[in-house]
Amino acid sequence: MALRNIVTVGDPVLTKVCRPVTKFDDRLSQLVDDMIETLHDANGAGLAAPQIGILRRVVVINTEGEDWELINPEIVEVSEEQQTGIEGCLSLPGRWGIVTRPEYAKVRAQDRHGDWYEYEGEDLTARCFLHEIDHLDGHMYTEFAEKMLTPEELEELLKEQEDAAEDEDAEV
Ligand code: NI
């Protein structure tokens, strides 16, 4: 396995539409393993192949203590219920914005062997599914963020979330 270099905003590769994966071979398996390693190393929640300069429809996600590999992912269903929260991207380090997305998403995707599965996600996982699939179509969350946060605003919001979590703990 090897770490790959993550490209940042301004690189035209991030604005391109990725091609479907058609060969489920050792090379793909290596790519998926490298992406998972790169994602863990960067401490991120999701990584799409164009972010390492590869224009193929491959996404890896790490949420709920689990790695998800999604090849040729398609959105099957999203909830009407929305979530509004802080979102960032490994291709835009140090910046965060407020983005509203569906609270729940169901996706259909292949694994590295070409078998199709359906995956359901809520909250952060749903947010990651949608954020990463946007990358495959050349889109960044900054295109539809309601607001980009200053470092002060980010700190304040994180503090509020922490306080809210403490209140929840206290109720147990
Ligand atoms: Ni991203």
Coordinates of N, CA, C and O and ligand atoms in Angstrom, one line a residue:
M1 N 0.9 -1.2 0.0 CA 0.0 0.0 0.0 C 0.9 1.2 0.0 O 2.0 1.2 0.4
A2 N 0.3 2.3 -0.5 CA 1.1 3.5 -0.6 C 0.2 4.7 -0.4 O -1.0 4.7 -0.7
L3 N 0.8 5.8 0.2 CA 0.0 7.0 0.4 C 0.0 7.7 -0.9 O 1.0 7.8 -1.6
R4 N -1.1 8.3 -1.3 CA -1.2 9.1 -2.5 C -1.3 10.6 -2.1 O -1.7 10.9 -1.0
N5 N -0.9 11.4 -3.1 CA -0.9 12.8 -2.8 C -2.3 13.4 -3.1 O -2.9 13.1 -4.1
I6 N -2.8 14.2 -2.1 CA -4.2 14.7 -2.3 C -4.1 16.1 -3.0 O -3.3 17.0 -2.5
V7 N -4.8 16.3 -4.1 CA -4.7 17.5 -4.8 C -5.7 18.5 -4.1 O -6.6 18.2 -3.5
T8 N -5.4 19.8 -4.3 CA -6.2 20.8 -3.7 C -6.9 21.7 -4.7 O -6.6 21.6 -5.9
V9 N -7.8 22.5 -4.3 CA -8.7 23.3 -5.1 C -7.8 24.2 -6.0 O -6.8 24.7 -5.6
G10 N -8.2 24.3 -7.3 CA -7.4 25.0 -8.3 C -6.8 24.0 -9.3 O -6.6 24.3 -10.4
D11 N -6.7 22.7 -8.9 CA -6.3 21.7 -9.8 C -7.5 21.3 -10.6 O -8.6 21.0 -10.1
P12 N -7.4 21.4 -12.0 CA -8.6 21.2 -12.8 C -9.1 19.8 -12.7 O -10.3 19.5 -13.1
V13 N -8.4 18.8 -12.2 CA -8.9 17.4 -12.1 C -10.1 17.4 -11.2 O -11.0 16.5 -11.3
L14 N -10.2 18.4 -10.3 CA -11.4 18.4 -9.4 C -12.7 18.9 -10.0 O -13.7 18.8 -9.4
T15 N -12.6 19.3 -11.3 CA -13.8 19.9 -11.9 C -14.3 18.9 -13.0 O -15.2 19.2 -13.7
K16 N -13.6 17.8 -13.2 CA -13.9 16.9 -14.3 C -15.0 15.8 -13.9 O -15.0 15.4 -12.7
V17 N -15.7 15.3 -14.8 CA -16.6 14.2 -14.6 C -15.8 12.9 -14.7 O -15.2 12.7 -15.7
C18 N -15.9 12.0 -13.7 CA -15.1 10.8 -13.7 C -15.8 9.7 -14.5 O -17.0 9.6 -14.6
R19 N -15.0 8.8 -15.1 CA -15.5 7.7 -15.9 C -15.8 6.5 -15.0 O -15.1 6.3 -14.0
P20 N -16.8 5.7 -15.3 CA -17.1 4.5 -14.6 C -15.9 3.5 -14.6 O -15.1 3.5 -15.5
V21 N -15.8 2.7 -13.5 CA -14.8 1.7 -13.4 C -15.3 0.5 -14.2 O -16.5 0.1 -14.0
T22 N -14.5 -0.1 -15.1 CA -15.0 -1.2 -15.9 C -14.1 -2.5 -15.6 O -14.6 -3.6 -15.9
K23 N -12.9 -2.3 -15.1 CA -12.0 -3.4 -14.8 C -11.9 -3.6 -13.3 O -11.4 -2.7 -12.6
F24 N -12.3 -4.8 -12.9 CA -12.2 -5.1 -11.4 C -11.0 -6.0 -11.2 O -11.2 -7.2 -11.0
D25 N -9.8 -5.4 -11.3 CA -8.6 -6.2 -11.3 C -7.7 -5.8 -10.1 O -8.1 -5.0 -9.2
D26 N -6.5 -6.3 -10.1 CA -5.6 -6.0 -9.0 C -5.3 -4.6 -8.9 O -5.0 -4.0 -7.8
R27 N -5.2 -3.9 -10.0 CA -4.9 -2.5 -10.0 C -6.0 -1.7 -9.3 O -5.7 -0.7 -8.5
L28 N -7.2 -2.0 -9.5 CA -8.3 -1.4 -8.8 C -8.2 -1.6 -7.3 O -8.4 -0.7 -6.5
S29 N -7.9 -2.9 -6.9 CA -7.8 -3.3 -5.5 C -6.7 -2.5 -4.9 O -6.9 -2.0 -3.7
Q30 N -5.6 -2.3 -5.6 CA -4.5 -1.5 -5.1 C -4.9 0.0 -4.9 O -4.6 0.6 -3.8
L31 N -5.6 0.5 -5.8 CA -6.1 1.9 -5.8 C -7.0 2.1 -4.5 O -6.8 3.0 -3.8
V32 N -7.9 1.1 -4.3 CA -8.9 1.2 -3.2 C -8.1 1.2 -1.9 O -8.3 2.0 -0.9
D33 N -7.1 0.2 -1.8 CA -6.3 0.1 -0.5 C -5.5 1.4 -0.3 O -5.4 1.9 0.8
D34 N -4.9 2.0 -1.4 CA -4.2 3.2 -1.2 C -5.0 4.4 -0.8 O -4.6 5.2 0.0
M35 N -6.3 4.4 -1.3 CA -7.2 5.5 -1.0 C -7.6 5.4 0.5 O -7.7 6.4 1.2
I36 N -7.8 4.1 1.0 CA -8.2 4.0 2.4 C -7.0 4.4 3.3 O -7.2 5.1 4.3
E37 N -5.8 4.0 2.9 CA -4.6 4.4 3.7 C -4.4 5.9 3.7 O -4.1 6.5 4.7
T38 N -4.6 6.5 2.5 CA -4.5 8.0 2.4 C -5.5 8.7 3.2 O -5.2 9.7 3.9
L39 N -6.7 8.1 3.2 CA -7.8 8.7 4.0 C -7.5 8.7 5.5 O -7.7 9.7 6.2
H40 N -7.1 7.5 6.0 CA -6.8 7.4 7.4 C -5.6 8.3 7.8 O -5.7 9.0 8.8
D41 N -4.6 8.4 6.9 CA -3.4 9.2 7.2 C -3.8 10.7 7.3 O -3.3 11.4 8.1
A42 N -4.8 11.1 6.5 CA -5.2 12.5 6.5 C -6.3 12.8 7.5 O -6.8 13.9 7.7
N43 N -6.7 11.7 8.2 CA -7.7 11.8 9.3 C -9.0 12.4 8.7 O -9.7 13.2 9.3
G44 N -9.4 11.9 7.5 CA -10.6 12.4 6.8 C -11.7 11.5 7.0 O -11.6 10.3 7.5
A45 N -12.9 11.9 6.6 CA -14.1 11.1 6.6 C -14.4 10.5 5.2 O -15.1 9.5 5.1
G46 N -13.9 11.1 4.2 CA -14.2 10.6 2.8 C -13.1 11.1 1.8 O -12.5 12.1 2.0
L47 N -12.9 10.2 0.8 CA -12.0 10.6 -0.3 C -12.5 10.0 -1.6 O -12.9 8.9 -1.6
A48 N -12.4 10.9 -2.6 CA -12.8 10.4 -3.9 C -11.6 10.4 -4.8 O -10.7 11.2 -4.7
A49 N -11.6 9.4 -5.8 CA -10.5 9.2 -6.7 C -9.9 10.5 -7.3 O -8.7 10.7 -7.4
P50 N -10.8 11.4 -7.8 CA -10.2 12.6 -8.4 C -9.4 13.4 -7.5 O -8.5 14.2 -7.9
Q51 N -9.6 13.3 -6.2 CA -8.8 14.0 -5.2 C -7.3 13.5 -5.1 O -6.5 14.1 -4.6
I52 N -7.1 12.3 -5.7 CA -5.7 11.9 -5.9 C -5.3 11.8 -7.4 O -4.4 11.1 -7.8
G53 N -6.1 12.6 -8.2 CA -5.7 12.7 -9.6 C -6.2 11.6 -10.5 O -5.7 11.6 -11.6
I54 N -7.1 10.8 -10.0 CA -7.6 9.7 -10.9 C -9.1 9.9 -11.2 O -9.9 9.9 -10.3
L55 N -9.4 10.0 -12.5 CA -10.7 10.3 -13.0 C -11.6 9.0 -13.1 O -12.1 8.8 -14.2
R56 N -11.7 8.3 -12.1 CA -12.5 7.1 -12.0 C -13.5 7.2 -10.9 O -13.3 7.9 -9.9
R57 N -14.7 6.5 -11.0 CA -15.8 6.6 -10.0 C -15.5 5.7 -8.9 O -16.1 4.6 -8.8
V58 N -14.6 6.1 -8.0 CA -14.2 5.3 -6.8 C -14.2 6.3 -5.6 O -13.7 7.4 -5.7
V59 N -14.9 5.8 -4.5 CA -15.0 6.6 -3.3 C -14.7 5.7 -2.1 O -15.1 4.6 -2.1
V60 N -13.9 6.3 -1.1 CA -13.8 5.6 0.2 C -14.3 6.5 1.3 O -14.1 7.7 1.2
I61 N -14.9 5.9 2.3 CA -15.5 6.7 3.4 C -15.1 6.0 4.7 O -15.0 4.7 4.7
N62 N -14.8 6.7 5.7 CA -14.6 6.2 7.0 C -15.5 6.9 8.0 O -15.2 8.0 8.4
T63 N -16.6 6.2 8.4 CA -17.4 6.8 9.4 C -17.9 5.6 10.2 O -17.8 4.4 9.8
E64 N -18.4 5.9 11.4 CA -19.0 4.9 12.3 C -17.9 3.8 12.6 O -18.3 2.6 12.7
G65 N -16.6 4.2 12.5 CA -15.5 3.2 12.8 C -15.4 2.2 11.7 O -14.8 1.1 11.9
E66 N -15.9 2.5 10.5 CA -15.9 1.5 9.4 C -15.4 2.1 8.1 O -15.6 3.3 7.9
D67 N -14.7 1.3 7.3 CA -14.3 1.7 6.0 C -15.4 1.3 5.0 O -15.8 0.1 5.0
W68 N -15.8 2.2 4.1 CA -16.8 1.8 3.1 C -16.1 2.0 1.7 O -15.5 3.1 1.5
E69 N -16.1 1.1 0.8 CA -15.5 1.3 -0.5 C -16.7 1.3 -1.5 O -17.5 0.3 -1.5
L70 N -16.8 2.4 -2.2 CA -17.9 2.5 -3.2 C -17.4 2.7 -4.6 O -16.8 3.7 -4.9
I71 N -17.6 1.7 -5.4 CA -17.2 1.8 -6.8 C -18.4 2.1 -7.7 O -19.4 1.4 -7.5
N72 N -18.4 3.0 -8.6 CA -19.5 3.4 -9.4 C -20.8 3.7 -8.6 O -21.8 3.2 -8.9
P73 N -20.7 4.4 -7.5 CA -21.8 4.7 -6.7 C -22.9 5.5 -7.3 O -22.6 6.4 -8.1
E74 N -24.1 5.1 -7.0 CA -25.3 5.9 -7.5 C -26.2 6.1 -6.3 O -26.4 5.3 -5.5
I75 N -26.8 7.3 -6.3 CA -27.8 7.6 -5.2 C -29.1 7.0 -5.6 O -29.6 7.3 -6.7
V76 N -29.6 6.2 -4.7 CA -30.9 5.5 -5.0 C -32.1 6.3 -4.4 O -33.1 6.4 -4.9
E77 N -31.8 6.8 -3.2 CA -32.9 7.5 -2.4 C -32.3 8.5 -1.4 O -31.2 8.2 -0.9
V78 N -33.0 9.6 -1.3 CA -32.6 10.5 -0.2 C -33.9 10.9 0.6 O -35.0 10.9 0.0
S79 N -33.7 11.3 1.9 CA -34.9 11.7 2.7 C -35.2 13.1 2.4 O -34.4 13.9 1.9
E80 N -36.5 13.4 2.7 CA -36.9 14.8 2.6 C -36.4 15.6 3.8 O -36.1 16.8 3.6
E81 N -36.2 14.9 4.9 CA -35.7 15.5 6.1 C -34.2 15.9 5.8 O -33.5 15.2 5.1
Q82 N -33.9 17.1 6.2 CA -32.5 17.7 5.9 C -31.7 17.8 7.2 O -32.2 17.8 8.3
Q83 N -30.4 17.9 7.0 CA -29.5 18.2 8.1 C -28.7 19.4 7.6 O -28.3 19.6 6.5
T84 N -28.4 20.3 8.6 CA -27.5 21.5 8.3 C -26.4 21.4 9.2 O -26.5 21.3 10.4
G85 N -25.2 21.4 8.7 CA -24.0 21.3 9.5 C -22.7 21.7 8.9 O -22.7 22.1 7.7
I86 N -21.6 21.5 9.7 CA -20.3 21.9 9.2 C -19.8 20.9 8.3 O -19.8 19.7 8.5
E87 N -19.2 21.3 7.2 CA -18.6 20.4 6.2 C -17.3 20.9 5.7 O -17.0 22.1 5.6
G88 N -16.3 20.0 5.5 CA -15.0 20.4 5.0 C -14.6 19.4 4.0 O -15.3 18.5 3.6
C89 N -13.4 19.6 3.4 CA -12.9 18.7 2.3 C -11.4 18.7 2.4 O -10.7 19.7 2.6
L90 N -10.8 17.5 2.2 CA -9.4 17.3 2.2 C -8.7 18.1 1.1 O -7.5 18.4 1.2
S91 N -9.5 18.5 0.1 CA -8.9 19.3 -1.0 C -9.0 20.8 -0.8 O -8.6 21.6 -1.6
L92 N -9.6 21.1 0.4 CA -9.6 22.5 0.8 C -9.3 22.6 2.2 O -10.1 22.9 3.1
P93 N -8.0 22.3 2.5 CA -7.6 22.2 3.9 C -7.8 23.5 4.7 O -7.5 24.6 4.2
G94 N -8.2 23.3 6.0 CA -8.4 24.5 6.9 C -9.6 25.3 6.6 O -9.8 26.3 7.3
R95 N -10.4 25.0 5.7 CA -11.6 25.7 5.4 C -12.9 24.9 5.7 O -12.8 23.7 5.5
W96 N -13.9 25.5 6.2 CA -15.1 24.8 6.6 C -16.3 25.7 6.2 O -16.2 26.9 6.2
G97 N -17.4 25.0 5.9 CA -18.6 25.8 5.5 C -19.9 25.1 6.1 O -19.8 24.0 6.7
I98 N -21.0 25.8 6.0 CA -22.3 25.3 6.4 C -23.0 24.8 5.2 O -23.2 25.5 4.3
V99 N -23.4 23.5 5.2 CA -24.0 22.9 4.1 C -25.3 22.1 4.6 O -25.2 21.4 5.5
T100 N -26.4 22.3 3.8 CA -27.6 21.5 4.1 C -27.7 20.4 3.1 O -27.5 20.6 1.9
R101 N -27.9 19.2 3.6 CA -28.1 18.0 2.8 C -29.1 17.1 3.4 O -29.5 17.3 4.5
P102 N -29.6 16.1 2.6 CA -30.6 15.2 3.2 C -30.0 14.5 4.4 O -28.8 14.2 4.5
E103 N -30.9 14.2 5.4 CA -30.4 13.5 6.6 C -30.1 12.0 6.4 O -29.3 11.4 7.0
Y104 N -30.7 11.5 5.3 CA -30.6 10.0 5.0 C -30.3 9.9 3.5 O -30.9 10.6 2.7
A105 N -29.4 8.9 3.2 CA -29.2 8.6 1.8 C -29.0 7.1 1.6 O -28.4 6.5 2.5
K106 N -29.5 6.6 0.5 CA -29.3 5.2 0.2 C -28.5 5.2 -1.1 O -28.9 5.9 -2.1
V107 N -27.4 4.5 -1.2 CA -26.6 4.4 -2.4 C -26.4 2.9 -2.9 O -26.5 2.0 -2.0
R108 N -26.3 2.8 -4.1 CA -26.0 1.5 -4.7 C -24.6 1.6 -5.3 O -24.2 2.6 -5.9
A109 N -23.7 0.6 -5.0 CA -22.3 0.7 -5.5 C -21.8 -0.7 -5.6 O -22.3 -1.6 -5.0
Q110 N -20.7 -0.8 -6.4 CA -20.0 -2.1 -6.5 C -18.8 -2.1 -5.5 O -18.3 -1.0 -5.1
D111 N -18.4 -3.3 -5.1 CA -17.2 -3.4 -4.4 C -16.0 -3.7 -5.3 O -16.2 -3.7 -6.5
R112 N -14.8 -4.0 -4.8 CA -13.7 -4.1 -5.7 C -13.7 -5.4 -6.5 O -13.0 -5.5 -7.5
H113 N -14.7 -6.3 -6.2 CA -14.8 -7.5 -7.1 C -15.9 -7.3 -8.1 O -16.2 -8.2 -8.9
G114 N -16.6 -6.1 -8.1 CA -17.7 -5.9 -9.0 C -19.1 -6.3 -8.6 O -20.0 -6.1 -9.4
D115 N -19.2 -6.7 -7.4 CA -20.5 -7.1 -6.8 C -21.3 -5.8 -6.4 O -20.7 -5.0 -5.7
W116 N -22.5 -5.8 -6.7 CA -23.4 -4.6 -6.3 C -24.0 -4.8 -4.9 O -24.4 -5.9 -4.6
Y117 N -24.0 -3.7 -4.1 CA -24.6 -3.7 -2.8 C -25.3 -2.4 -2.6 O -25.1 -1.4 -3.3
E118 N -26.3 -2.4 -1.7 CA -26.9 -1.1 -1.3 C -26.4 -0.7 0.1 O -26.3 -1.6 1.0
Y119 N -26.2 0.5 0.3 CA -25.7 1.0 1.6 C -26.6 2.1 2.0 O -27.0 3.0 1.2
E120 N -27.0 2.1 3.3 CA -27.8 3.2 3.9 C -26.9 4.0 4.8 O -26.1 3.5 5.6
G121 N -27.1 5.3 4.8 CA -26.4 6.2 5.8 C -27.3 7.3 6.3 O -28.1 7.8 5.6
E122 N -27.0 7.7 7.5 CA -27.7 8.8 8.1 C -26.6 9.8 8.6 O -25.5 9.4 8.8
D123 N -27.0 11.0 8.8 CA -26.2 12.0 9.5 C -24.9 12.1 8.7 O -24.9 12.3 7.5
L124 N -23.7 12.0 9.4 CA -22.4 12.2 8.8 C -22.2 11.2 7.6 O -21.6 11.6 6.6
T125 N -22.6 10.0 7.7 CA -22.4 9.0 6.6 C -23.2 9.4 5.4 O -22.7 9.4 4.3
A126 N -24.4 9.9 5.5 CA -25.2 10.4 4.4 C -24.5 11.6 3.8 O -24.4 11.7 2.5
R127 N -24.0 12.5 4.6 CA -23.3 13.7 4.2 C -22.1 13.3 3.3 O -21.8 13.8 2.3
C128 N -21.4 12.3 3.8 CA -20.2 11.8 3.1 C -20.5 11.2 1.8 O -19.9 11.4 0.8
F129 N -21.6 10.3 1.8 CA -22.0 9.7 0.5 C -22.2 10.8 -0.6 O -21.7 10.7 -1.7
L130 N -22.9 11.8 -0.2 CA -23.3 12.8 -1.1 C -22.2 13.7 -1.5 O -22.0 14.1 -2.7
H131 N -21.3 14.1 -0.5 CA -20.2 15.0 -0.8 C -19.2 14.3 -1.7 O -18.7 14.9 -2.7
E132 N -19.0 13.0 -1.5 CA -18.0 12.2 -2.3 C -18.5 12.0 -3.7 O -17.8 12.0 -4.7
I133 N -19.8 11.7 -3.8 CA -20.4 11.4 -5.2 C -20.3 12.7 -6.0 O -20.1 12.7 -7.2
D134 N -20.5 13.9 -5.3 CA -20.4 15.2 -6.0 C -19.0 15.3 -6.6 O -18.9 15.8 -7.7
H135 N -18.0 14.9 -5.9 CA -16.6 14.9 -6.4 C -16.5 14.2 -7.8 O -15.8 14.6 -8.6
L136 N -17.2 13.1 -7.9 CA -17.1 12.2 -9.1 C -17.7 13.0 -10.3 O -17.4 12.6 -11.4
D137 N -18.5 14.0 -10.0 CA -19.1 14.8 -11.1 C -18.5 16.1 -11.2 O -19.0 17.0 -11.8
G138 N -17.3 16.3 -10.5 CA -16.6 17.5 -10.6 C -17.1 18.7 -9.7 O -16.8 19.8 -10.0
H139 N -17.8 18.3 -8.7 CA -18.4 19.4 -7.8 C -17.8 19.4 -6.4 O -17.5 18.4 -5.9
M140 N -17.7 20.6 -5.9 CA -17.2 20.9 -4.5 C -18.3 21.4 -3.7 O -19.1 22.2 -4.2
Y141 N -18.3 21.2 -2.4 CA -19.3 21.7 -1.5 C -19.4 23.2 -1.5 O -20.4 23.8 -1.2
T142 N -18.3 23.8 -1.8 CA -18.2 25.3 -1.7 C -19.2 25.9 -2.8 O -19.6 27.0 -2.6
E143 N -19.6 25.1 -3.8 CA -20.5 25.6 -4.8 C -21.9 25.9 -4.2 O -22.6 26.7 -4.7
F144 N -22.2 25.1 -3.2 CA -23.6 25.3 -2.6 C -23.6 25.5 -1.1 O -24.6 25.3 -0.4
A145 N -22.4 25.8 -0.5 CA -22.4 26.1 0.9 C -23.2 27.3 1.2 O -23.1 28.3 0.4
E146 N -24.0 27.3 2.3 CA -24.7 28.5 2.6 C -23.8 29.6 3.1 O -24.1 30.8 2.9
K147 N -22.7 29.2 3.6 CA -21.8 30.2 4.2 C -20.4 29.5 4.5 O -20.4 28.3 4.9
M148 N -19.3 30.2 4.2 CA -18.0 29.7 4.5 C -17.7 30.3 5.9 O -18.0 31.5 6.1
L149 N -17.1 29.5 6.8 CA -16.9 30.0 8.1 C -15.5 30.6 8.3 O -14.5 30.1 7.8
T150 N -15.4 31.7 9.1 CA -14.1 32.2 9.5 C -13.6 31.3 10.7 O -14.4 30.6 11.3
P151 N -12.3 31.3 11.0 CA -11.8 30.5 12.1 C -12.6 30.7 13.4 O -12.8 29.8 14.1
E152 N -12.9 32.0 13.6 CA -13.6 32.3 14.9 C -15.0 31.7 14.9 O -15.5 31.2 15.9
E153 N -15.7 31.8 13.7 CA -17.1 31.2 13.7 C -17.0 29.7 13.8 O -17.9 29.1 14.5
L154 N -16.0 29.1 13.3 CA -15.9 27.6 13.4 C -15.7 27.2 14.8 O -16.3 26.4 15.4
E155 N -14.8 28.0 15.5 CA -14.5 27.7 16.9 C -15.7 27.8 17.8 O -16.0 26.9 18.6
E156 N -16.5 28.9 17.5 CA -17.8 29.1 18.3 C -18.8 27.9 18.0 O -19.3 27.4 19.0
L157 N -18.9 27.5 16.8 CA -19.9 26.4 16.5 C -19.4 25.1 17.1 O -20.3 24.4 17.6
L158 N -18.1 24.8 17.0 CA -17.6 23.6 17.6 C -17.9 23.6 19.1 O -18.2 22.6 19.7
K159 N -17.7 24.8 19.8 CA -17.9 24.9 21.2 C -19.4 24.6 21.5 O -19.7 23.9 22.5
E160 N -20.3 25.2 20.7 CA -21.7 25.0 20.9 C -22.0 23.5 20.8 O -22.8 23.0 21.6
Q161 N -21.5 22.8 19.8 CA -21.7 21.4 19.7 C -21.3 20.6 20.9 O -21.9 19.7 21.3
E162 N -20.1 21.0 21.3 CA -19.5 20.3 22.5 C -20.4 20.5 23.7 O -20.7 19.5 24.4
D163 N -20.9 21.7 23.9 CA -21.7 22.0 25.1 C -23.0 21.2 24.9 O -23.5 20.6 25.9
A164 N -23.6 21.1 23.7 CA -24.8 20.3 23.5 C -24.6 18.9 23.8 O -25.4 18.2 24.4
A165 N -23.4 18.3 23.4 CA -23.1 16.9 23.6 C -23.0 16.7 25.1 O -23.4 15.6 25.7
E166 N -22.4 17.6 25.8 CA -22.2 17.5 27.3 C -23.6 17.4 28.0 O -23.8 16.6 28.9
D167 N -24.5 18.3 27.5 CA -25.9 18.3 28.0 C -26.5 17.0 27.8 O -27.2 16.4 28.7
E168 N -26.3 16.4 26.6 CA -26.9 15.1 26.4 C -26.4 14.0 27.3 O -27.1 13.2 27.8
D169 N -25.0 14.0 27.5 CA -24.4 13.1 28.4 C -25.0 13.2 29.8 O -25.3 12.2 30.5
A170 N -25.2 14.4 30.2 CA -25.7 14.7 31.6 C -27.1 14.1 31.8 O -27.5 13.8 32.9
E171 N -27.9 13.9 30.7 CA -29.2 13.4 30.9 C -29.2 11.9 31.1 O -30.2 11.4 31.6
V172 N -28.2 11.2 30.8 CA -28.1 9.8 31.0 C -28.2 9.3 32.4 O -27.5 10.0 33.3
Ligands
NI1 NI -14.2 16.6 -0.5

